[in-house]
Amino acid sequence: MQINIFADILKANTESARENRRLLAGKGLTALNLISSPGAGKTTLLEETIKRAGADISIGVIEGDVQTARDAERIGKLGVPVIQLNTQGACHLDAAMVAEALKELPLEKIQLLFIENVGNLICPAAFELGEDGKIVILSVPEGSDKVAKYPAIFEKAEVCILNKIDLLEYTDFNREKFYQDMNKINPEITVFEMSASTGEGMESWICWLKRKTQDSPKA
Ligand code: MG
Ligand code: ZN
Protein backbone atom coordinates (compact mmCIF):
# COMPACT_ATOMS: atom_id res chain seq x y z
CA MET A 1 0.00 0.00 0.00
CA GLN A 2 1.24 3.44 -0.86
CA ILE A 3 0.22 6.39 1.24
CA ASN A 4 0.62 9.72 -0.44
CA ILE A 5 1.17 11.96 2.55
CA PHE A 6 2.35 14.89 0.49
CA ALA A 7 -0.86 14.92 -1.55
CA ASP A 8 -2.91 14.96 1.68
CA ILE A 9 -0.84 17.80 3.11
CA LEU A 10 -1.30 19.82 -0.07
CA LYS A 11 -5.02 19.18 -0.10
CA ALA A 12 -5.44 20.36 3.49
CA ASN A 13 -3.32 23.38 2.69
CA THR A 14 -5.40 24.28 -0.36
CA GLU A 15 -8.51 24.15 1.84
CA SER A 16 -7.12 26.59 4.42
CA ALA A 17 -5.76 28.80 1.62
CA ARG A 18 -9.32 29.03 0.34
CA GLU A 19 -10.45 30.23 3.78
CA ASN A 20 -7.70 32.86 3.86
CA ARG A 21 -8.71 34.04 0.39
CA ARG A 22 -12.34 34.34 1.46
CA LEU A 23 -11.37 36.35 4.55
CA LEU A 24 -9.04 38.66 2.62
CA ALA A 25 -11.50 39.23 -0.22
CA GLY A 26 -14.23 40.01 2.31
CA LYS A 27 -12.04 42.74 3.80
CA GLY A 28 -11.14 44.09 0.35
CA LEU A 29 -7.45 43.26 0.63
CA THR A 30 -5.04 42.45 -2.16
CA ALA A 31 -2.43 39.90 -1.01
CA LEU A 32 0.84 39.15 -2.77
CA ASN A 33 3.15 36.23 -1.98
CA LEU A 34 6.83 37.17 -2.41
CA ILE A 35 9.04 34.22 -3.29
CA SER A 36 12.78 34.05 -3.94
CA SER A 37 16.02 32.41 -2.88
CA PRO A 38 17.66 33.71 0.32
CA GLY A 39 19.45 36.98 -0.39
CA ALA A 40 17.61 37.93 -3.59
CA GLY A 41 16.42 41.12 -1.89
CA LYS A 42 12.82 40.50 -0.76
CA THR A 43 13.03 42.56 2.41
CA THR A 44 14.93 45.42 0.72
CA LEU A 45 12.33 45.40 -2.06
CA LEU A 46 9.60 45.66 0.60
CA GLU A 47 11.33 48.51 2.43
CA GLU A 48 11.78 50.51 -0.77
CA THR A 49 8.23 49.71 -1.93
CA ILE A 50 6.78 50.93 1.38
CA LYS A 51 8.83 54.14 1.17
CA ARG A 52 7.54 54.84 -2.36
CA ALA A 53 3.94 53.60 -2.17
CA GLY A 54 3.13 53.78 1.54
CA ALA A 55 1.62 57.28 1.30
CA ASP A 56 -0.93 56.16 -1.32
CA ILE A 57 -1.61 52.56 -0.31
CA SER A 58 -1.97 51.23 3.22
CA ILE A 59 0.38 48.28 3.40
CA GLY A 60 0.71 45.40 5.85
CA VAL A 61 3.37 42.71 5.94
CA ILE A 62 3.72 39.10 7.05
CA GLU A 63 7.38 38.10 7.34
CA GLY A 64 8.19 34.41 7.02
CA ASP A 65 11.57 33.19 8.24
CA VAL A 66 12.96 29.98 9.66
CA GLN A 67 14.33 31.92 12.65
CA THR A 68 14.74 35.49 13.96
CA ALA A 69 12.54 38.59 13.82
CA ARG A 70 15.16 40.67 11.99
CA ASP A 71 13.14 41.25 8.83
CA ALA A 72 10.02 42.22 10.79
CA GLU A 73 12.13 44.69 12.78
CA ARG A 74 13.35 46.29 9.54
CA ILE A 75 9.79 46.59 8.21
CA GLY A 76 8.40 47.73 11.57
CA LYS A 77 10.74 50.77 11.52
CA LEU A 78 8.74 52.07 8.54
CA GLY A 79 5.58 52.24 10.65
CA VAL A 80 3.52 49.59 8.87
CA PRO A 81 1.78 46.69 10.66
CA VAL A 82 3.97 43.60 10.47
CA ILE A 83 3.79 40.08 11.89
CA GLN A 84 6.80 37.77 12.00
CA LEU A 85 6.19 34.07 11.43
CA ASN A 86 9.01 31.71 12.40
CA THR A 87 8.66 28.31 10.78
CA GLN A 88 11.14 26.65 13.21
CA GLY A 89 12.88 24.80 10.41
CA ALA A 90 10.19 24.50 7.77
CA CYS A 91 11.33 25.77 4.38
CA HIS A 92 8.07 27.43 3.29
CA LEU A 93 5.00 29.15 4.72
CA ASP A 94 1.71 27.30 4.65
CA ALA A 95 -1.84 28.62 4.71
CA ALA A 96 -2.45 27.66 8.36
CA MET A 97 0.53 29.77 9.49
CA VAL A 98 -0.74 32.71 7.45
CA ALA A 99 -4.21 32.26 9.00
CA GLU A 100 -2.64 32.73 12.45
CA ALA A 101 -0.87 35.91 11.32
CA LEU A 102 -4.09 37.28 9.80
CA LYS A 103 -5.72 37.13 13.25
CA GLU A 104 -3.08 39.55 14.56
CA LEU A 105 -3.17 42.11 11.73
CA PRO A 106 -5.53 45.13 11.56
CA LEU A 107 -7.12 43.90 8.31
CA GLU A 108 -9.67 46.75 8.20
CA LYS A 109 -6.84 49.23 7.77
CA ILE A 110 -4.82 47.34 5.16
CA GLN A 111 -5.30 47.54 1.38
CA LEU A 112 -2.23 45.64 0.27
CA LEU A 113 -0.76 42.72 2.18
CA PHE A 114 2.70 41.43 1.34
CA ILE A 115 3.54 37.93 2.50
CA GLU A 116 7.32 37.46 2.40
CA ASN A 117 7.83 33.73 2.11
CA VAL A 118 10.81 31.78 3.46
CA GLY A 119 13.78 32.15 1.09
CA ASN A 120 13.39 29.14 -1.21
CA LEU A 121 12.46 28.76 -4.89
CA ILE A 122 11.08 25.23 -4.61
CA CYS A 123 8.22 24.33 -2.24
CA PRO A 124 6.69 27.81 -1.81
CA ALA A 125 5.48 27.29 -5.38
CA ALA A 126 3.32 24.36 -4.22
CA PHE A 127 1.78 25.91 -1.09
CA GLU A 128 -1.07 28.32 -1.78
CA LEU A 129 -1.52 30.87 1.00
CA GLY A 130 -4.74 32.52 -0.17
CA GLU A 131 -2.87 35.23 -2.07
CA ASP A 132 -4.06 37.08 -5.17
CA GLY A 133 -0.77 36.66 -6.91
CA LYS A 134 2.77 35.35 -6.62
CA ILE A 135 5.74 37.64 -7.17
CA VAL A 136 9.02 35.85 -7.84
CA ILE A 137 12.24 37.76 -7.31
CA LEU A 138 15.39 36.64 -9.08
CA SER A 139 18.59 38.55 -8.46
CA VAL A 140 21.26 38.91 -11.13
CA PRO A 141 24.09 37.23 -9.13
CA GLU A 142 22.02 34.01 -8.87
CA GLY A 143 22.37 33.49 -12.63
CA SER A 144 20.09 33.42 -15.64
CA ASP A 145 19.81 29.62 -15.57
CA LYS A 146 17.49 29.63 -12.53
CA VAL A 147 14.33 30.09 -14.59
CA ALA A 148 14.91 26.81 -16.44
CA LYS A 149 16.13 25.04 -13.28
CA TYR A 150 13.17 26.00 -11.05
CA PRO A 151 10.35 26.32 -13.60
CA ALA A 152 7.39 25.76 -11.23
CA ILE A 153 7.61 29.08 -9.47
CA PHE A 154 8.26 31.04 -12.68
CA GLU A 155 5.28 29.31 -14.26
CA LYS A 156 2.93 30.24 -11.40
CA ALA A 157 4.10 33.80 -10.80
CA GLU A 158 2.23 36.80 -12.14
CA VAL A 159 5.29 39.04 -11.88
CA CYS A 160 9.03 38.40 -11.95
CA ILE A 161 11.25 41.05 -10.48
CA LEU A 162 14.75 40.85 -11.89
CA ASN A 163 16.58 42.51 -9.04
CA LYS A 164 20.13 43.87 -8.62
CA ILE A 165 20.43 44.88 -12.26
CA ASP A 166 23.18 47.28 -11.14
CA LEU A 167 25.34 44.13 -10.91
CA LEU A 168 24.74 43.00 -14.53
CA GLU A 169 28.15 44.17 -15.71
CA TYR A 170 29.96 42.26 -12.94
CA THR A 171 28.32 38.87 -13.58
CA ASP A 172 27.83 36.51 -16.50
CA PHE A 173 24.03 36.83 -16.26
CA ASN A 174 22.66 36.24 -19.77
CA ARG A 175 19.66 38.49 -20.19
CA GLU A 176 18.74 37.06 -23.60
CA LYS A 177 18.74 33.52 -22.22
CA PHE A 178 16.69 34.65 -19.23
CA TYR A 179 13.95 36.04 -21.50
CA GLN A 180 14.10 33.04 -23.83
CA ASP A 181 13.56 30.60 -20.94
CA MET A 182 10.89 32.78 -19.40
CA ASN A 183 9.04 33.01 -22.66
CA LYS A 184 8.90 29.23 -22.90
CA ILE A 185 7.80 28.71 -19.30
CA ASN A 186 5.42 31.64 -18.81
CA PRO A 187 4.90 34.01 -21.73
CA GLU A 188 2.22 35.90 -19.74
CA ILE A 189 4.50 36.96 -16.89
CA THR A 190 5.31 40.63 -16.35
CA VAL A 191 9.02 41.28 -15.74
CA PHE A 192 10.29 44.35 -13.92
CA GLU A 193 14.03 44.92 -14.08
CA MET A 194 15.21 46.93 -11.11
CA SER A 195 17.67 47.49 -8.34
CA ALA A 196 15.85 47.91 -5.05
CA SER A 197 19.05 49.17 -3.43
CA THR A 198 19.78 51.93 -5.99
CA GLY A 199 16.09 52.59 -6.77
CA GLU A 200 16.66 52.15 -10.50
CA GLY A 201 13.60 50.82 -12.34
CA MET A 202 11.24 50.85 -9.36
CA GLU A 203 8.61 53.25 -10.81
CA SER A 204 6.91 50.73 -13.10
CA TRP A 205 6.61 48.22 -10.24
CA ILE A 206 5.02 50.87 -8.02
CA CYS A 207 2.57 51.77 -10.85
CA TRP A 208 1.70 48.11 -11.28
CA LEU A 209 1.02 47.79 -7.53
CA LYS A 210 -1.24 50.84 -7.54
CA ARG A 211 -3.26 49.45 -10.45
CA LYS A 212 -3.44 46.05 -8.79
CA THR A 213 -4.65 47.56 -5.52
CA GLN A 214 -7.22 49.80 -7.23
CA ASP A 215 -9.11 46.66 -8.23
CA SER A 216 -9.86 46.10 -4.56
CA PRO A 217 -13.05 47.69 -3.14
CA LYS A 218 -11.12 49.50 -0.40
CA ALA A 219 -9.22 51.79 -2.81
MG1 MG B 1 13.89 38.73 4.12
ZN1 ZN C 1 9.34 23.77 2.08
Coordinates of C-alpha atoms and ligand atoms in Angstrom, one line a residue:
M1 CA 0.0 0.0 0.0
Q2 CA 1.2 3.4 -0.9
I3 CA 0.2 6.4 1.2
N4 CA 0.6 9.7 -0.4
I5 CA 1.2 12.0 2.6
F6 CA 2.4 14.9 0.5
A7 CA -0.9 14.9 -1.6
D8 CA -2.9 15.0 1.7
I9 CA -0.8 17.8 3.1
L10 CA -1.3 19.8 -0.1
K11 CA -5.0 19.2 -0.1
A12 CA -5.4 20.4 3.5
N13 CA -3.3 23.4 2.7
T14 CA -5.4 24.3 -0.4
E15 CA -8.5 24.1 1.8
S16 CA -7.1 26.6 4.4
A17 CA -5.8 28.8 1.6
R18 CA -9.3 29.0 0.3
E19 CA -10.5 30.2 3.8
N20 CA -7.7 32.9 3.9
R21 CA -8.7 34.0 0.4
R22 CA -12.3 34.3 1.5
L23 CA -11.4 36.3 4.6
L24 CA -9.0 38.7 2.6
A25 CA -11.5 39.2 -0.2
G26 CA -14.2 40.0 2.3
K27 CA -12.0 42.7 3.8
G28 CA -11.1 44.1 0.4
L29 CA -7.5 43.3 0.6
T30 CA -5.0 42.4 -2.2
A31 CA -2.4 39.9 -1.0
L32 CA 0.8 39.1 -2.8
N33 CA 3.2 36.2 -2.0
L34 CA 6.8 37.2 -2.4
I35 CA 9.0 34.2 -3.3
S36 CA 12.8 34.0 -3.9
S37 CA 16.0 32.4 -2.9
P38 CA 17.7 33.7 0.3
G39 CA 19.5 37.0 -0.4
A40 CA 17.6 37.9 -3.6
G41 CA 16.4 41.1 -1.9
K42 CA 12.8 40.5 -0.8
T43 CA 13.0 42.6 2.4
T44 CA 14.9 45.4 0.7
L45 CA 12.3 45.4 -2.1
L46 CA 9.6 45.7 0.6
E47 CA 11.3 48.5 2.4
E48 CA 11.8 50.5 -0.8
T49 CA 8.2 49.7 -1.9
I50 CA 6.8 50.9 1.4
K51 CA 8.8 54.1 1.2
R52 CA 7.5 54.8 -2.4
A53 CA 3.9 53.6 -2.2
G54 CA 3.1 53.8 1.5
A55 CA 1.6 57.3 1.3
D56 CA -0.9 56.2 -1.3
I57 CA -1.6 52.6 -0.3
S58 CA -2.0 51.2 3.2
I59 CA 0.4 48.3 3.4
G60 CA 0.7 45.4 5.9
V61 CA 3.4 42.7 5.9
I62 CA 3.7 39.1 7.0
E63 CA 7.4 38.1 7.3
G64 CA 8.2 34.4 7.0
D65 CA 11.6 33.2 8.2
V66 CA 13.0 30.0 9.7
Q67 CA 14.3 31.9 12.7
T68 CA 14.7 35.5 14.0
A69 CA 12.5 38.6 13.8
R70 CA 15.2 40.7 12.0
D71 CA 13.1 41.3 8.8
A72 CA 10.0 42.2 10.8
E73 CA 12.1 44.7 12.8
R74 CA 13.4 46.3 9.5
I75 CA 9.8 46.6 8.2
G76 CA 8.4 47.7 11.6
K77 CA 10.7 50.8 11.5
L78 CA 8.7 52.1 8.5
G79 CA 5.6 52.2 10.6
V80 CA 3.5 49.6 8.9
P81 CA 1.8 46.7 10.7
V82 CA 4.0 43.6 10.5
I83 CA 3.8 40.1 11.9
Q84 CA 6.8 37.8 12.0
L85 CA 6.2 34.1 11.4
N86 CA 9.0 31.7 12.4
T87 CA 8.7 28.3 10.8
Q88 CA 11.1 26.7 13.2
G89 CA 12.9 24.8 10.4
A90 CA 10.2 24.5 7.8
C91 CA 11.3 25.8 4.4
H92 CA 8.1 27.4 3.3
L93 CA 5.0 29.2 4.7
D94 CA 1.7 27.3 4.6
A95 CA -1.8 28.6 4.7
A96 CA -2.4 27.7 8.4
M97 CA 0.5 29.8 9.5
V98 CA -0.7 32.7 7.4
A99 CA -4.2 32.3 9.0
E100 CA -2.6 32.7 12.4
A101 CA -0.9 35.9 11.3
L102 CA -4.1 37.3 9.8
K103 CA -5.7 37.1 13.3
E104 CA -3.1 39.5 14.6
L105 CA -3.2 42.1 11.7
P106 CA -5.5 45.1 11.6
L107 CA -7.1 43.9 8.3
E108 CA -9.7 46.8 8.2
K109 CA -6.8 49.2 7.8
I110 CA -4.8 47.3 5.2
Q111 CA -5.3 47.5 1.4
L112 CA -2.2 45.6 0.3
L113 CA -0.8 42.7 2.2
F114 CA 2.7 41.4 1.3
I115 CA 3.5 37.9 2.5
E116 CA 7.3 37.5 2.4
N117 CA 7.8 33.7 2.1
V118 CA 10.8 31.8 3.5
G119 CA 13.8 32.1 1.1
N120 CA 13.4 29.1 -1.2
L121 CA 12.5 28.8 -4.9
I122 CA 11.1 25.2 -4.6
C123 CA 8.2 24.3 -2.2
P124 CA 6.7 27.8 -1.8
A125 CA 5.5 27.3 -5.4
A126 CA 3.3 24.4 -4.2
F127 CA 1.8 25.9 -1.1
E128 CA -1.1 28.3 -1.8
L129 CA -1.5 30.9 1.0
G130 CA -4.7 32.5 -0.2
E131 CA -2.9 35.2 -2.1
D132 CA -4.1 37.1 -5.2
G133 CA -0.8 36.7 -6.9
K134 CA 2.8 35.3 -6.6
I135 CA 5.7 37.6 -7.2
V136 CA 9.0 35.8 -7.8
I137 CA 12.2 37.8 -7.3
L138 CA 15.4 36.6 -9.1
S139 CA 18.6 38.5 -8.5
V140 CA 21.3 38.9 -11.1
P141 CA 24.1 37.2 -9.1
E142 CA 22.0 34.0 -8.9
G143 CA 22.4 33.5 -12.6
S144 CA 20.1 33.4 -15.6
D145 CA 19.8 29.6 -15.6
K146 CA 17.5 29.6 -12.5
V147 CA 14.3 30.1 -14.6
A148 CA 14.9 26.8 -16.4
K149 CA 16.1 25.0 -13.3
Y150 CA 13.2 26.0 -11.0
P151 CA 10.4 26.3 -13.6
A152 CA 7.4 25.8 -11.2
I153 CA 7.6 29.1 -9.5
F154 CA 8.3 31.0 -12.7
E155 CA 5.3 29.3 -14.3
K156 CA 2.9 30.2 -11.4
A157 CA 4.1 33.8 -10.8
E158 CA 2.2 36.8 -12.1
V159 CA 5.3 39.0 -11.9
C160 CA 9.0 38.4 -12.0
I161 CA 11.3 41.0 -10.5
L162 CA 14.7 40.8 -11.9
N163 CA 16.6 42.5 -9.0
K164 CA 20.1 43.9 -8.6
I165 CA 20.4 44.9 -12.3
D166 CA 23.2 47.3 -11.1
L167 CA 25.3 44.1 -10.9
L168 CA 24.7 43.0 -14.5
E169 CA 28.2 44.2 -15.7
Y170 CA 30.0 42.3 -12.9
T171 CA 28.3 38.9 -13.6
D172 CA 27.8 36.5 -16.5
F173 CA 24.0 36.8 -16.3
N174 CA 22.7 36.2 -19.8
R175 CA 19.7 38.5 -20.2
E176 CA 18.7 37.1 -23.6
K177 CA 18.7 33.5 -22.2
F178 CA 16.7 34.6 -19.2
Y179 CA 14.0 36.0 -21.5
Q180 CA 14.1 33.0 -23.8
D181 CA 13.6 30.6 -20.9
M182 CA 10.9 32.8 -19.4
N183 CA 9.0 33.0 -22.7
K184 CA 8.9 29.2 -22.9
I185 CA 7.8 28.7 -19.3
N186 CA 5.4 31.6 -18.8
P187 CA 4.9 34.0 -21.7
E188 CA 2.2 35.9 -19.7
I189 CA 4.5 37.0 -16.9
T190 CA 5.3 40.6 -16.3
V191 CA 9.0 41.3 -15.7
F192 CA 10.3 44.3 -13.9
E193 CA 14.0 44.9 -14.1
M194 CA 15.2 46.9 -11.1
S195 CA 17.7 47.5 -8.3
A196 CA 15.9 47.9 -5.1
S197 CA 19.1 49.2 -3.4
T198 CA 19.8 51.9 -6.0
G199 CA 16.1 52.6 -6.8
E200 CA 16.7 52.2 -10.5
G201 CA 13.6 50.8 -12.3
M202 CA 11.2 50.8 -9.4
E203 CA 8.6 53.3 -10.8
S204 CA 6.9 50.7 -13.1
W205 CA 6.6 48.2 -10.2
I206 CA 5.0 50.9 -8.0
C207 CA 2.6 51.8 -10.8
W208 CA 1.7 48.1 -11.3
L209 CA 1.0 47.8 -7.5
K210 CA -1.2 50.8 -7.5
R211 CA -3.3 49.5 -10.4
K212 CA -3.4 46.0 -8.8
T213 CA -4.6 47.6 -5.5
Q214 CA -7.2 49.8 -7.2
D215 CA -9.1 46.7 -8.2
S216 CA -9.9 46.1 -4.6
P217 CA -13.1 47.7 -3.1
K218 CA -11.1 49.5 -0.4
A219 CA -9.2 51.8 -2.8
Ligands
MG1 MG 13.9 38.7 4.1
ZN2 ZN 9.3 23.8 2.1

